[in-house]
Amino acid sequence: MSRQRFSALALIRRGLSGHRGWLPQWRKASPQPAYDAVIVGGGGHGLGAAYYLAKEHKLGRVAVLEKGWIGGGNTGRNTTIIRSNYLFAESAALYDHAVKMWEDLSQVLNYNVMFSPRGVMMLAHTVHDVQSSKRHIHANRCNGVDNEWLEPEEAKAFCPPLNISDNIRYPVLGAALQRRGGTARHDAVAWGYARAADALGVDIIENCEVTGIRKDARGAVEALETTRGLIGARKVGVSAAGSTSVVMKLAGVRLPLESYPLQALVSEPVKPIFPCVVMSNTIHAYISQSDKGELVIGAGTDAYTSYTQRGALHINTHTLDAICELFPQFRRLRMLRNWGGIVDVTPDRSPIIAKTPVPGLYVNCGWGTGGFKATPGSAHLFAWTIARDEPHPINAPFTIERFRDGYLIDEAAAAAVAH
Amino acid sequence: MLLIACPYCGERPEIEFSYGGQAHIARPARPAELDDAAWTEFLYMRDNTKGVHAERWRHSHGCGRFFNALRDTATDRILATYETGKPRPDLGATRELAP
């Protein structure tokens, strides 16, 4: 399959001819009777896994089934923050694998994912925050992940809009800065993977919901029942985020997951004013500025499990209160849009990328509130696990059985973010 | 924001309540006899139902009492609330459907 190669020259040429002649970036595929491997879930993680299955593991017939449209779930609903400053060695290896892949992803995919390592600054507001941040910094440096401590004046120098006065409810006592962290364009990640996977022959099948998982006599996966017919597959990778429990129930697999709404909102667009990403876990504020000029703001999860893709207003106003205290100049900005995504949360807030008790069925889930940052790494490791029927050393600790065996990777208590 | 009918106090806004997760998970009567798989099920595995979900709530900024609710997690509509210790109500044919 030949695809148009994107370049500055191609852009200029098309621009001079009125932007006619751009081709669709991927086919609208219809399901074939059978595939070597099928990925359920057309978000960044799923499309990426299909791409790496075709690219690195040379699987000939691969499909991605998506209930709605690609990138319409959490891939299109997050706040695009990328960082790898997690506490434990297992997590640091996992997330740093992703950060390293982000660095040349645009070149690899020939698609501008607008990765911008503008620095992620996590604020400390209490003595406990300061101690916890410094512990993270030391642990990160032991694991080869950059992270540094900034005093309040240094934090303000890095992010001039920040209010470091000592008369606010939660004064800034300092910050941990990961300079390699930043943001990327979330939709472009889904589209870039879709285009690159399609070019390698992967069928991307939208509006196709999985309604049943058929097993053969020895209990291995044999086929998927879908709203677009029966699709044979001996290897099935489920990468369905908030809906993972629902899909896996079709195969009789129970998972330690609960699905919660996580909300985000954007302001009206303004001129460049915010140079980095700022996160405050203590008071639940996550903010950056998109290249369109909107302030992109993340809130905390709602209190209860839900599949509605919406949440309560008081969660957002709580976050906006915090934002307005830290950045008083934003008080008169109007918010344009807010929305929710459904995030699948594990008890230890670490993901699962693993084989399941059903032969041929694999799962990539439990990314909770922070899956976007891991997209390339997660997809790469999931493809490895599916193709070889064994985990890559990086995702080997992220099993379902860790809950039975007591090997939790407890990033919840480590509070890389507030949950 | 949800409007939740506490069985003791009546309808109150969601911010008066705290969420307690899936209901009707009883602590094992004989913990020493459980194997690892049964402990895993008790501690970590959850139904995570899409549809009618029985769940615990606590009216923490009101009467302070725990109770259970049936809520449709596909619509967030609360279908019933009932006192802790009572069996899950059978909504059957009377179940109110989302508009």
Coordinates of C-alpha atoms in Angstrom, one line a residue, chain A residues 23-364:
Chain A
L23 CA -5.7 11.3 0.1
P24 CA -7.6 9.7 3.0
Q25 CA -5.0 8.8 5.6
W26 CA -6.3 5.3 6.1
R27 CA -8.9 2.9 4.5
K28 CA -12.3 2.3 5.8
A29 CA -11.8 -1.4 6.2
S30 CA -14.5 -4.0 6.4
P31 CA -13.9 -7.1 8.6
Q32 CA -12.3 -10.1 7.0
P33 CA -13.4 -13.6 8.1
A34 CA -10.2 -14.2 10.1
Y35 CA -7.0 -12.5 11.3
D36 CA -3.7 -13.5 12.9
A37 CA -4.3 -11.0 15.7
V38 CA -7.2 -8.7 16.6
I39 CA -6.9 -5.7 18.9
V40 CA -10.1 -4.6 20.6
G41 CA -10.1 -0.9 21.2
G42 CA -9.1 1.8 18.7
G43 CA -7.4 4.3 21.0
G44 CA -3.7 5.2 20.9
H45 CA -2.7 2.1 22.9
G46 CA -4.7 -0.3 20.6
L47 CA -3.8 1.3 17.3
G48 CA -0.1 1.5 18.4
A49 CA -0.2 -2.2 19.4
A50 CA -1.5 -3.1 15.9
Y51 CA 1.2 -1.0 14.3
Y52 CA 4.0 -2.7 16.3
L53 CA 2.5 -6.1 15.6
A54 CA 2.7 -5.4 11.9
K55 CA 6.0 -3.5 12.0
E56 CA 8.2 -5.3 14.5
H57 CA 6.6 -8.7 14.7
K58 CA 5.6 -9.0 11.0
L59 CA 2.2 -10.3 11.6
G60 CA 0.4 -10.4 8.3
R61 CA -3.2 -10.0 9.1
V62 CA -4.0 -7.6 12.0
A63 CA -7.2 -5.8 12.7
V64 CA -8.3 -3.1 15.2
L65 CA -12.0 -3.2 16.2
E66 CA -13.4 0.0 17.6
K67 CA -16.9 0.3 19.0
G68 CA -17.2 4.0 18.1
W69 CA -14.6 6.0 16.1
I70 CA -10.8 5.8 16.6
G71 CA -9.4 8.1 19.2
G72 CA -12.9 9.0 20.5
G73 CA -12.3 7.6 23.9
N74 CA -9.7 8.5 26.4
T75 CA -7.1 9.2 23.7
G76 CA -9.2 12.2 22.7
R77 CA -10.3 13.2 26.2
N78 CA -7.1 13.5 28.3
T79 CA -4.9 16.5 29.1
T80 CA -1.9 15.2 27.1
I81 CA 0.7 15.3 29.9
I82 CA 3.8 13.2 29.3
R83 CA 6.2 12.4 32.1
S84 CA 8.0 9.4 33.7
N85 CA 8.8 10.6 37.3
Y86 CA 7.2 7.6 39.0
L87 CA 8.5 6.3 42.3
F88 CA 9.1 2.6 41.8
A89 CA 11.8 1.1 39.6
E90 CA 9.2 -1.0 37.7
S91 CA 7.1 2.1 36.9
A92 CA 10.1 4.3 36.1
A93 CA 11.2 1.7 33.5
L94 CA 7.8 1.4 32.0
Y95 CA 7.0 5.1 31.7
D96 CA 10.5 6.1 30.7
H97 CA 10.4 3.5 27.9
A98 CA 7.4 5.5 26.6
V99 CA 9.0 8.9 27.1
K100 CA 12.0 7.8 25.0
M101 CA 9.7 6.6 22.3
W102 CA 7.8 9.9 22.3
E103 CA 11.1 11.7 21.4
D104 CA 11.3 10.4 17.9
L105 CA 7.7 9.2 17.3
S106 CA 6.9 11.9 14.8
Q107 CA 9.8 10.8 12.6
V108 CA 9.0 7.1 13.0
L109 CA 5.4 7.6 12.1
N110 CA 6.0 10.4 9.5
Y111 CA 3.2 12.2 11.4
N112 CA 3.6 15.3 13.5
V113 CA 2.4 14.3 17.0
M114 CA 3.7 17.7 18.2
F115 CA 5.6 16.2 21.1
S116 CA 6.8 19.2 23.1
P117 CA 9.1 18.4 26.1
R118 CA 8.4 21.7 27.7
G119 CA 8.9 20.4 31.2
V120 CA 6.5 19.1 33.8
M121 CA 6.6 20.9 37.2
M122 CA 4.9 19.3 40.1
L123 CA 4.2 21.6 43.0
A124 CA 4.7 21.0 46.7
H125 CA 2.5 22.8 49.1
T126 CA 3.1 21.1 52.5
V127 CA 6.0 19.7 54.4
H128 CA 4.8 16.3 53.4
D129 CA 4.7 17.3 49.8
V130 CA 8.3 18.5 50.0
Q131 CA 9.5 15.3 51.5
S132 CA 7.6 13.1 49.1
S133 CA 8.8 15.2 46.1
K134 CA 12.4 14.9 47.2
R135 CA 12.0 11.2 47.7
H136 CA 10.7 10.9 44.2
I137 CA 13.6 13.0 42.8
H138 CA 16.2 10.7 44.5
A139 CA 14.4 7.5 43.4
N140 CA 14.0 8.8 39.8
R141 CA 17.7 9.7 39.6
C142 CA 18.6 6.2 40.9
N143 CA 16.5 4.9 38.0
G144 CA 18.1 7.2 35.4
V145 CA 15.0 9.4 35.1
D146 CA 15.6 13.2 35.2
N147 CA 13.9 15.1 38.0
E148 CA 15.1 18.1 40.0
W149 CA 14.1 20.2 42.9
L150 CA 13.2 23.9 42.5
E151 CA 12.9 26.4 45.3
P152 CA 9.8 28.6 44.9
E153 CA 11.8 31.4 43.3
E154 CA 13.2 28.9 40.8
A155 CA 9.8 27.5 40.1
K156 CA 8.5 31.0 39.4
A157 CA 11.5 31.7 37.1
F158 CA 10.5 28.5 35.1
C159 CA 6.8 29.3 35.1
P160 CA 6.3 33.1 35.5
P161 CA 2.5 33.0 35.9
L162 CA 2.9 31.1 39.2
N163 CA 1.8 32.8 42.4
I164 CA 4.4 32.0 45.0
S165 CA 3.2 34.5 47.6
D166 CA 3.0 33.0 51.1
N167 CA -0.5 34.3 51.9
I168 CA -2.5 31.8 49.8
R169 CA -4.2 28.8 51.3
Y170 CA -1.7 26.3 49.9
P171 CA 1.5 28.3 49.3
V172 CA 4.1 26.9 46.9
L173 CA 7.0 25.5 49.0
G174 CA 8.9 24.3 45.9
A175 CA 8.5 22.0 42.9
A176 CA 9.9 18.9 41.2
L177 CA 10.7 19.5 37.6
Q178 CA 11.1 16.8 34.9
R179 CA 12.5 18.7 31.9
R180 CA 12.0 15.8 29.5
G181 CA 8.3 15.8 30.3
G182 CA 5.8 17.8 28.3
T183 CA 2.8 17.4 26.1
A184 CA 1.8 16.0 22.7
R185 CA -1.2 16.4 20.3
H186 CA -3.5 13.6 21.5
D187 CA -5.6 13.2 18.3
A188 CA -2.5 13.1 16.2
V189 CA -1.2 10.1 18.1
A190 CA -4.3 8.1 17.2
W191 CA -4.3 9.3 13.6
G192 CA -0.5 8.8 13.2
Y193 CA -0.7 5.3 14.5
A194 CA -3.8 4.5 12.4
R195 CA -2.2 5.8 9.2
A196 CA 1.1 4.0 9.8
A197 CA -0.7 0.8 10.7
D198 CA -3.0 1.0 7.7
A199 CA 0.1 1.5 5.5
L200 CA 1.3 -1.9 6.8
G201 CA -2.0 -3.5 5.9
V202 CA -3.7 -3.4 9.3
D203 CA -7.5 -3.2 9.0
I204 CA -9.0 -0.5 11.2
I205 CA -12.7 -1.3 11.6
E206 CA -14.8 1.3 13.3
N207 CA -18.4 1.0 14.5
C208 CA -17.7 -2.6 15.4
E209 CA -18.6 -3.6 18.9
V210 CA -17.4 -7.0 20.3
T211 CA -20.5 -8.8 21.7
G212 CA -19.0 -12.2 22.4
I213 CA -15.7 -14.1 22.7
R214 CA -15.7 -17.7 21.4
K215 CA -13.4 -20.3 22.8
D216 CA -12.4 -23.7 21.4
A217 CA -12.5 -27.0 23.2
R218 CA -9.3 -26.4 25.2
G219 CA -10.5 -23.0 26.2
A220 CA -8.4 -20.9 23.9
V221 CA -9.7 -17.9 22.0
E222 CA -11.1 -18.8 18.6
A223 CA -13.2 -16.0 17.4
L224 CA -15.0 -12.7 18.2
E225 CA -18.7 -12.1 17.8
T226 CA -19.2 -8.5 16.7
T227 CA -21.9 -6.2 15.5
R228 CA -20.3 -6.6 12.1
G229 CA -20.2 -10.4 12.1
L230 CA -18.0 -13.2 13.3
I231 CA -14.3 -12.6 13.1
G232 CA -11.8 -15.5 13.6
A233 CA -8.7 -14.8 15.7
R234 CA -6.3 -16.9 17.7
K235 CA -4.7 -13.9 19.3
V236 CA -6.9 -11.2 20.8
G237 CA -5.6 -8.1 22.6
V238 CA -8.1 -6.1 24.6
S239 CA -7.1 -2.5 25.0
A240 CA -10.5 -1.0 25.9
A241 CA -9.7 1.4 28.8
G242 CA -12.8 2.1 30.8
S243 CA -14.8 -0.7 29.1
T244 CA -12.2 -3.4 29.7
S245 CA -14.2 -5.1 32.4
V246 CA -17.2 -5.3 30.1
V247 CA -15.2 -6.8 27.3
M248 CA -13.3 -9.3 29.5
K249 CA -16.5 -10.4 31.1
L250 CA -17.4 -11.9 27.7
A251 CA -14.5 -14.3 28.1
G252 CA -15.3 -14.9 31.8
V253 CA -12.2 -13.1 33.0
R254 CA -12.5 -10.9 36.2
L255 CA -10.1 -8.1 36.7
P256 CA -9.2 -5.8 39.6
L257 CA -10.6 -2.7 37.9
E258 CA -13.1 0.0 38.6
S259 CA -14.1 2.5 36.0
Y260 CA -14.4 6.1 37.1
P261 CA -15.2 9.4 35.2
L262 CA -12.3 11.7 34.9
Q263 CA -13.0 15.2 33.7
A264 CA -11.1 17.9 31.9
L265 CA -11.9 21.3 30.5
V266 CA -10.4 24.0 28.3
S267 CA -10.5 27.8 28.4
E268 CA -11.1 30.2 25.6
P269 CA -7.9 30.5 23.5
V270 CA -5.4 33.2 24.5
K271 CA -1.9 34.2 23.4
P272 CA 1.0 32.2 24.6
I273 CA 1.2 32.7 28.4
F274 CA 1.9 29.4 29.9
P275 CA 5.3 27.9 29.1
C276 CA 5.2 24.5 30.7
V277 CA 3.0 21.9 32.4
V278 CA 2.1 22.5 36.1
M279 CA 0.6 19.8 38.3
S280 CA -0.5 20.2 41.8
N281 CA -1.6 16.9 43.3
T282 CA -2.4 18.3 46.7
I283 CA -5.0 20.7 45.4
H284 CA -5.9 18.8 42.2
A285 CA -4.9 21.1 39.5
Y286 CA -3.2 20.1 36.2
I287 CA -2.7 22.8 33.6
S288 CA -0.9 23.5 30.4
Q289 CA -1.5 25.6 27.2
S290 CA -2.2 24.0 23.9
D291 CA -0.7 25.3 20.7
K292 CA -4.2 26.6 19.8
G293 CA -4.0 28.8 22.9
E294 CA -6.5 27.1 25.1
L295 CA -5.5 26.4 28.7
V296 CA -6.0 22.6 29.1
I297 CA -7.1 21.8 32.7
G298 CA -7.5 18.4 34.2
A299 CA -9.6 17.7 37.3
G300 CA -9.7 14.7 39.7
T301 CA -11.9 11.6 39.2
D302 CA -15.5 11.7 40.3
A303 CA -16.3 9.8 43.5
Y304 CA -18.3 6.9 42.0
T305 CA -17.9 4.3 39.2
S306 CA -19.6 5.1 36.0
Y307 CA -19.6 4.6 32.3
T308 CA -21.4 7.8 31.3
Q309 CA -18.4 9.8 30.1
R310 CA -19.5 12.8 32.2
G311 CA -19.1 13.9 35.8
A312 CA -20.2 16.4 38.4
L313 CA -19.6 20.1 38.1
H314 CA -18.3 20.5 41.6
I315 CA -15.3 18.4 40.7
N316 CA -14.4 21.0 38.0
T317 CA -15.1 24.0 40.2
H318 CA -12.8 22.6 42.9
T319 CA -10.0 22.4 40.3
L320 CA -10.7 25.9 39.0
D321 CA -10.6 27.2 42.5
A322 CA -7.1 25.8 42.8
I323 CA -6.0 27.1 39.4
C324 CA -7.3 30.6 40.2
E325 CA -5.4 30.7 43.5
L326 CA -2.1 29.6 41.9
F327 CA -2.6 31.7 38.7
P328 CA -4.8 34.7 39.7
Q329 CA -4.5 36.2 36.2
F330 CA -6.7 33.4 34.9
R331 CA -9.7 34.3 37.1
R332 CA -11.5 36.1 34.3
L333 CA -10.8 33.6 31.6
R334 CA -14.0 31.8 30.4
M335 CA -14.1 28.0 30.1
L336 CA -15.2 26.8 26.7
R337 CA -15.7 23.1 27.0
N338 CA -15.6 20.3 29.6
W339 CA -16.0 16.6 29.2
G340 CA -15.3 13.3 30.9
G341 CA -13.6 10.1 30.0
I342 CA -14.0 6.7 31.7
V343 CA -10.7 5.5 33.3
D344 CA -10.1 2.0 34.5
V345 CA -8.4 2.1 37.9
T346 CA -6.5 -0.7 39.6
P347 CA -6.1 -1.0 43.3
D348 CA -2.4 -0.1 43.1
R349 CA -2.8 2.5 40.4
S350 CA -0.4 0.6 38.1
P351 CA -1.5 -0.8 34.8
I352 CA -1.8 -4.4 33.7
I353 CA -0.1 -5.5 30.4
A354 CA -0.3 -9.2 30.5
K355 CA -1.5 -12.6 29.4
T356 CA -4.8 -13.7 30.9
P357 CA -6.0 -17.1 32.1
V358 CA -7.6 -17.6 28.7
P359 CA -4.9 -18.8 26.1
G360 CA -4.7 -16.3 23.2
L361 CA -6.4 -13.5 25.2
Y362 CA -4.2 -10.6 26.3
V363 CA -5.1 -7.4 28.2
N364 CA -3.7 -3.9 28.4

